[in-house]
Coordinates of C-alpha atoms and ligand atoms in Angstrom, one line a residue:
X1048 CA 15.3 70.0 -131.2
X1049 CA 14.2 66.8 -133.0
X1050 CA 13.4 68.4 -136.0
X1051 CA 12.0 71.8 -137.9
X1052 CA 8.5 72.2 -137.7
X1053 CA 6.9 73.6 -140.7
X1054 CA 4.2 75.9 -139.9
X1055 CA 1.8 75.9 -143.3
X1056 CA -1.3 78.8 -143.6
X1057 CA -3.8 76.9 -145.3
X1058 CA -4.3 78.7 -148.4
X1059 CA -8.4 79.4 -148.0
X1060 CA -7.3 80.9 -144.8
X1061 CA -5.6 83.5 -146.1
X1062 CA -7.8 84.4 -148.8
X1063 CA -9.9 86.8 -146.9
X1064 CA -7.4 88.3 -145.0
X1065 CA -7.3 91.9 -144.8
X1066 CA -11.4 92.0 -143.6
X1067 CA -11.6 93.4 -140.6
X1068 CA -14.0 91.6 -138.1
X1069 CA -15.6 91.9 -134.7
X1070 CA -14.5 93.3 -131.1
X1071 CA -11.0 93.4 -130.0
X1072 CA -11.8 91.8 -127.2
X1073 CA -12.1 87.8 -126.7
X1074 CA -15.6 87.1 -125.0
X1075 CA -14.7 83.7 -123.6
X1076 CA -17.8 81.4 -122.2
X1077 CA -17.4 80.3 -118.5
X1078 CA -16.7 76.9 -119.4
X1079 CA -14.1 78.1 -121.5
X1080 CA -12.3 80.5 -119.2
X1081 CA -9.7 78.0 -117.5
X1082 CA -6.9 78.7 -119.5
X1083 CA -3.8 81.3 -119.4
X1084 CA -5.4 84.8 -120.4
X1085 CA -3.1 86.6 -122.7
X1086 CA 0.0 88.4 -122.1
X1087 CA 0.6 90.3 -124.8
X1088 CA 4.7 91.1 -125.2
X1089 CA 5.8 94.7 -126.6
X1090 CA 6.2 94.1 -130.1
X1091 CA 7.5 96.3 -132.6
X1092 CA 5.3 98.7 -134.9
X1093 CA 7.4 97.8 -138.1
X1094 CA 5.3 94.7 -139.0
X1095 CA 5.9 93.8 -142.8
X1096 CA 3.5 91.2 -144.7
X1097 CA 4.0 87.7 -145.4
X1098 CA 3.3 85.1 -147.2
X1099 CA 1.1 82.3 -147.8
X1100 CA 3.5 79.6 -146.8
X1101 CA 5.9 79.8 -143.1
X1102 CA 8.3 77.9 -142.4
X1103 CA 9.3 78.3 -138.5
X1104 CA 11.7 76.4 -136.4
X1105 CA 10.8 76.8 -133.0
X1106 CA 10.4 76.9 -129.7
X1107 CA 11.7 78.8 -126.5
X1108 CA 10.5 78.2 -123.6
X1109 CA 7.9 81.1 -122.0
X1110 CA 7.0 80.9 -118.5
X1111 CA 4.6 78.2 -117.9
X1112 CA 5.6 75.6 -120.7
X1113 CA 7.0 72.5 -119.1
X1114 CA 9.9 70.8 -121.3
X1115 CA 9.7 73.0 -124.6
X1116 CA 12.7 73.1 -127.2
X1117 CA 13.9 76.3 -127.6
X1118 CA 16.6 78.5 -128.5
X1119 CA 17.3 82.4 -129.0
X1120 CA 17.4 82.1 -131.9
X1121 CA 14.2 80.1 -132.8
X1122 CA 12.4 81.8 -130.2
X1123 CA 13.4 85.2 -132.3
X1124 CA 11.7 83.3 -135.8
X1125 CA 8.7 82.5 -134.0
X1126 CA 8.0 86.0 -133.0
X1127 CA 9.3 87.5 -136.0
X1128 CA 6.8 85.3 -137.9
X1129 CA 4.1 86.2 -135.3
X1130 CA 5.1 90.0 -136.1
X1131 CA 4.4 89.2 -139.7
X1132 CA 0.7 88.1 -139.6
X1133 CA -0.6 90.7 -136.9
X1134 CA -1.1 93.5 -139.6
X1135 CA -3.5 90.6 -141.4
X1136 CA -4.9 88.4 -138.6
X1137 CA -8.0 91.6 -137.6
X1138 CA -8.3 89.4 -134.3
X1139 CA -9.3 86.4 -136.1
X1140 CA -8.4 83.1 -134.4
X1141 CA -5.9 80.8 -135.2
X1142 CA -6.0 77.5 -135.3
X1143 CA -2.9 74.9 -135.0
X1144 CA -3.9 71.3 -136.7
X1145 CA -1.1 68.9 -137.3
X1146 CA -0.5 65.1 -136.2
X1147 CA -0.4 64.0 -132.4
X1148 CA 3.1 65.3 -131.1
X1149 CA 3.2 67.6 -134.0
X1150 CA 3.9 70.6 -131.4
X1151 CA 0.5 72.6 -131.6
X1152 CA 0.6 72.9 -127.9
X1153 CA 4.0 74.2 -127.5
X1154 CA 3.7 76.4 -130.3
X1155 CA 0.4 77.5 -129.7
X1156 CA 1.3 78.7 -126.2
X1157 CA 4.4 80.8 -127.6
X1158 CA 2.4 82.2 -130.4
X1159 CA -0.4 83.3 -128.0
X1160 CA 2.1 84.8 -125.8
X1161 CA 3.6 87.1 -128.9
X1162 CA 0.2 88.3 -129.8
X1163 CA -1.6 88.6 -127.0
X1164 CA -4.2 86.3 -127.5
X1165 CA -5.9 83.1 -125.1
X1166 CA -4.9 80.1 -126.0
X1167 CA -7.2 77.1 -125.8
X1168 CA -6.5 73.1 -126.4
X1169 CA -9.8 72.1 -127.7
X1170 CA -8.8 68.1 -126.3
X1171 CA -9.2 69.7 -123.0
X1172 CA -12.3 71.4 -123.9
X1173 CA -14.1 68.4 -124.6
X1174 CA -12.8 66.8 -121.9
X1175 CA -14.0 69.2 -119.4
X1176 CA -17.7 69.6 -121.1
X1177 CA -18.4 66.1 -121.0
X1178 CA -16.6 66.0 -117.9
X1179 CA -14.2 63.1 -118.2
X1180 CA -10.2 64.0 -117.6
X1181 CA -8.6 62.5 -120.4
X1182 CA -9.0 61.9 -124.2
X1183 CA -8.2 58.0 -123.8
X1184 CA -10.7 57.8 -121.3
X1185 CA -13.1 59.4 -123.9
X1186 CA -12.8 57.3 -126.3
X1187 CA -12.7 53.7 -124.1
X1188 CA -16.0 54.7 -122.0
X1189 CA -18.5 56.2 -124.8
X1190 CA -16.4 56.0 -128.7
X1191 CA -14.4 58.0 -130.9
X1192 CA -17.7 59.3 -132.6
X1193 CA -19.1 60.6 -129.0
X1194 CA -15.3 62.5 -129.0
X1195 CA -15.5 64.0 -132.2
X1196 CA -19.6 64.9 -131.6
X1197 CA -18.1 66.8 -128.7
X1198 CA -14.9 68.0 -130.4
X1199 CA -17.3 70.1 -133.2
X1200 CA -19.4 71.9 -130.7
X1201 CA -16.2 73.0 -129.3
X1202 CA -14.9 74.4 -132.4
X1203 CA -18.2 75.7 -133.1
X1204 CA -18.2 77.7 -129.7
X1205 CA -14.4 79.1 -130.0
X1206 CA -15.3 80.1 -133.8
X1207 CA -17.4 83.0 -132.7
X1208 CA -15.1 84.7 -131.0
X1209 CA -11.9 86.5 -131.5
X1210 CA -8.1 86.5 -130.3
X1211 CA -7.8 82.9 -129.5
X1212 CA -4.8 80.4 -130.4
X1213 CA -6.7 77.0 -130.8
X1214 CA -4.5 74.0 -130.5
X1215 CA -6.8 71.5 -132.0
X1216 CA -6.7 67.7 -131.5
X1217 CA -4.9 65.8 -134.1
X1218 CA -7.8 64.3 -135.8
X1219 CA -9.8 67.3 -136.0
X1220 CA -9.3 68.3 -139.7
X1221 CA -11.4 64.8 -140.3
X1222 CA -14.5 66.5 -140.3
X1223 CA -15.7 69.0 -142.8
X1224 CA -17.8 70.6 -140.3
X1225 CA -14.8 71.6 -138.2
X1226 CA -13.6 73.1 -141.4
X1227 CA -16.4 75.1 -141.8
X1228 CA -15.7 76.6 -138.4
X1229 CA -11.9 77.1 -138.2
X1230 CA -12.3 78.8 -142.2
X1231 CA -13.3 81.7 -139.9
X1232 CA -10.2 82.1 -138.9
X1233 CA -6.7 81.5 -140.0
X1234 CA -5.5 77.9 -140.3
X1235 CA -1.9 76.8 -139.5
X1236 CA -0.9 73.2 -140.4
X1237 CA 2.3 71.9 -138.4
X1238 CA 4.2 69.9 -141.0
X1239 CA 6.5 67.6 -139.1
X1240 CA 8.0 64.6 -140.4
X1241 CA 7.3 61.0 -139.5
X1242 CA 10.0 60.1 -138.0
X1243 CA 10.0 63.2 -135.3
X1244 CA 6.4 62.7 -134.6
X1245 CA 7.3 58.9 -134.1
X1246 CA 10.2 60.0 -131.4
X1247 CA 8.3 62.5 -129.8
X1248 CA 5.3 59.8 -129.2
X1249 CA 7.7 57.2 -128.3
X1250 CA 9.6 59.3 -125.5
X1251 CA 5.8 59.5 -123.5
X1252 CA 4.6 56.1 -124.5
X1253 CA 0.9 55.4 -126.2
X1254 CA -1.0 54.8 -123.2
X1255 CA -2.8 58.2 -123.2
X1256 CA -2.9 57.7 -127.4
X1257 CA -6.5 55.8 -128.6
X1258 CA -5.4 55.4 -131.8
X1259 CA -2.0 54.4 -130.9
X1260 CA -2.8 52.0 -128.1
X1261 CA -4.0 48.8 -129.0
X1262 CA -3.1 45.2 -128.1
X1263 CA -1.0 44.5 -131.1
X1264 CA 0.6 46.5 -133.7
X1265 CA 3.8 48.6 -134.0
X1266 CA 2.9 52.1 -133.0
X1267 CA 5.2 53.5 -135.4
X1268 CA 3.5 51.8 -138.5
X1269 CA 0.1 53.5 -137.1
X1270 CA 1.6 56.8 -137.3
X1271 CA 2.5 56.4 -140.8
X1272 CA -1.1 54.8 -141.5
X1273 CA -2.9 58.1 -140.2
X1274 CA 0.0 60.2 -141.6
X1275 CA -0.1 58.7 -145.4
X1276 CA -3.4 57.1 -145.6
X1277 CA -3.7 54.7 -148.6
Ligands
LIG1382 N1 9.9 71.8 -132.2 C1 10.0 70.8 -131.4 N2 11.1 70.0 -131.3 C2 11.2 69.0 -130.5 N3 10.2 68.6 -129.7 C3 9.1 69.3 -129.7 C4 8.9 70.4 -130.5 N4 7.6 70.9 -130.3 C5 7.1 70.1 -129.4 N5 7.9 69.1 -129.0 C6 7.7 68.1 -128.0 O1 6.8 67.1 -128.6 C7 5.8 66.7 -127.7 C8 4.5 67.0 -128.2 O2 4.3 68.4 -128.3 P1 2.9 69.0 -128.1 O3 2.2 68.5 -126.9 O4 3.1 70.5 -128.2 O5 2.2 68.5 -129.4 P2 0.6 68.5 -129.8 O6 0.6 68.6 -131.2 O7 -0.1 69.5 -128.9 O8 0.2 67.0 -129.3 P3 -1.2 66.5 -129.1 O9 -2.1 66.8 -130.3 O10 -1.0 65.0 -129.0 O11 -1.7 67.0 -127.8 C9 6.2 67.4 -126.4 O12 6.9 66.5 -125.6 C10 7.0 68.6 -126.8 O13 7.9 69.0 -125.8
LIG1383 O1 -4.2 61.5 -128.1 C1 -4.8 60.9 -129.0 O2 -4.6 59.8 -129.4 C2 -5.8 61.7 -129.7 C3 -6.2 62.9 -129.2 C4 -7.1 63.9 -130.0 O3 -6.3 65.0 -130.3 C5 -7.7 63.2 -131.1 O4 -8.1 64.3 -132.0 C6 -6.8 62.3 -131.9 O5 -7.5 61.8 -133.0 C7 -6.4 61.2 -130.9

């Protein structure tokens, strides 16, 4: 484990909680059905309430995820904390937004696990609707704008329905609009710290990174320019 991961509710996402909404069941569009369906684990019944701020260190490692960090221990806070927001979450989605490397994936596998939800990576979304395998390759053969274009009718879909764990891509809470969609659910923001993002991207590389990859210029120091923008 490189580091904690702070797991942050955005506050507007908590204020409605408590309002029960829609079907139990996810309805999940055809070109959305690729991924995992939930597996939902025997949880307790003696679920207490939380707070507007978690903090979680995580991870195990459930069947399926390839080179997670976990630990009994941290794998026992995660599902606590997951225990926590059941009694408040009335189905509603959540959605995981935090740097590149910040962990949303491996978290948001674990937490969909513990409550029995899908979970979706919007990145892959997009890539599969406009039908081009990788983010990078998005970016290089249309633009950035073309990405995020695509990006908001995929949070736009996922936002009317229910029981999903959304890993979102890292420069998703750019847009307002994509706000406007993920306020329907509950917002989780993954507080890591620069220099564990900055190890975590190093120990892949930046190839498969648009905004890391470029000709010139210390990765590192582009990090910190998207993670502390002047
Ligand atoms: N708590 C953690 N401690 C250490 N390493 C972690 C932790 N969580 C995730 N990682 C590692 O960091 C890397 C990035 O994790 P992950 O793919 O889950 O992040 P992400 O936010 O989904 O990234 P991206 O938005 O770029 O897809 C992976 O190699 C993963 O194994
Ligand atoms: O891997 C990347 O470099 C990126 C992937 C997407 O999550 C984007 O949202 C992000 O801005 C850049």
């Amino acid at each position: 484990m490189d580091a904690g991961v702070g797991l942050r509710a955005k506050p507007h996402a908590w204020a409605g909680l408590g309002h029960p909404r829609g079907s139990s069941t996810a309805r999940v569009p055809a070109r959305f059905a690729a991924e995992k369906p939930a597996r939902p684990l025997g949880l307790s019944s003696d679920s207490r309430s939380g707070g507007a701020k978690r903090k979680v260190s995580c991870c195990r490692k459930p069947a399926g995820i390839e080179k997670a960090y976990y630990s009994a221990d941290e794998a026992l806070i995660l599902k606590q904390k997951a225990e926590d927001v059941i009694p408040y979450l009335n189905e509603r989605c959540i959605y995981l937004v935090g740097m590149m490397g910040s962990g949303k994936t491996t978290v948001g596998k674990i937490l969909a696990e513990v409550l029995g939800y899908s979970f979706f990576d919007s990145d892959k979304l997009v890539e599969k609707a406009v039908g081009i395998s990788s983010v990078a390759e998005i970016f290089q053969l249309h633009s950035e704008a073309f990405f995020r274009d695509n990006e908001s009718e995929v949070l736009r879909d996922l936002s009317s329905m229910h029981r999903l764990v959304v890993a979102t891509g890292g420069g998703a809470v750019i847009r307002p609009i994509n706000w406007s969609y993920m306020r329907k659910g509950l917002t989780i923001w993954l507080d890591v710290p620069l220099d564990a993002l900055a190890r975590r991207i190093a120990k892949v590389g930046t190839a498969s990174r648009p905004l890391l990859h470029q000709e010139s210029g210390d990765p590192y120091a582009k990090v910190a320019a998207l993670v502390y923008p002047k």
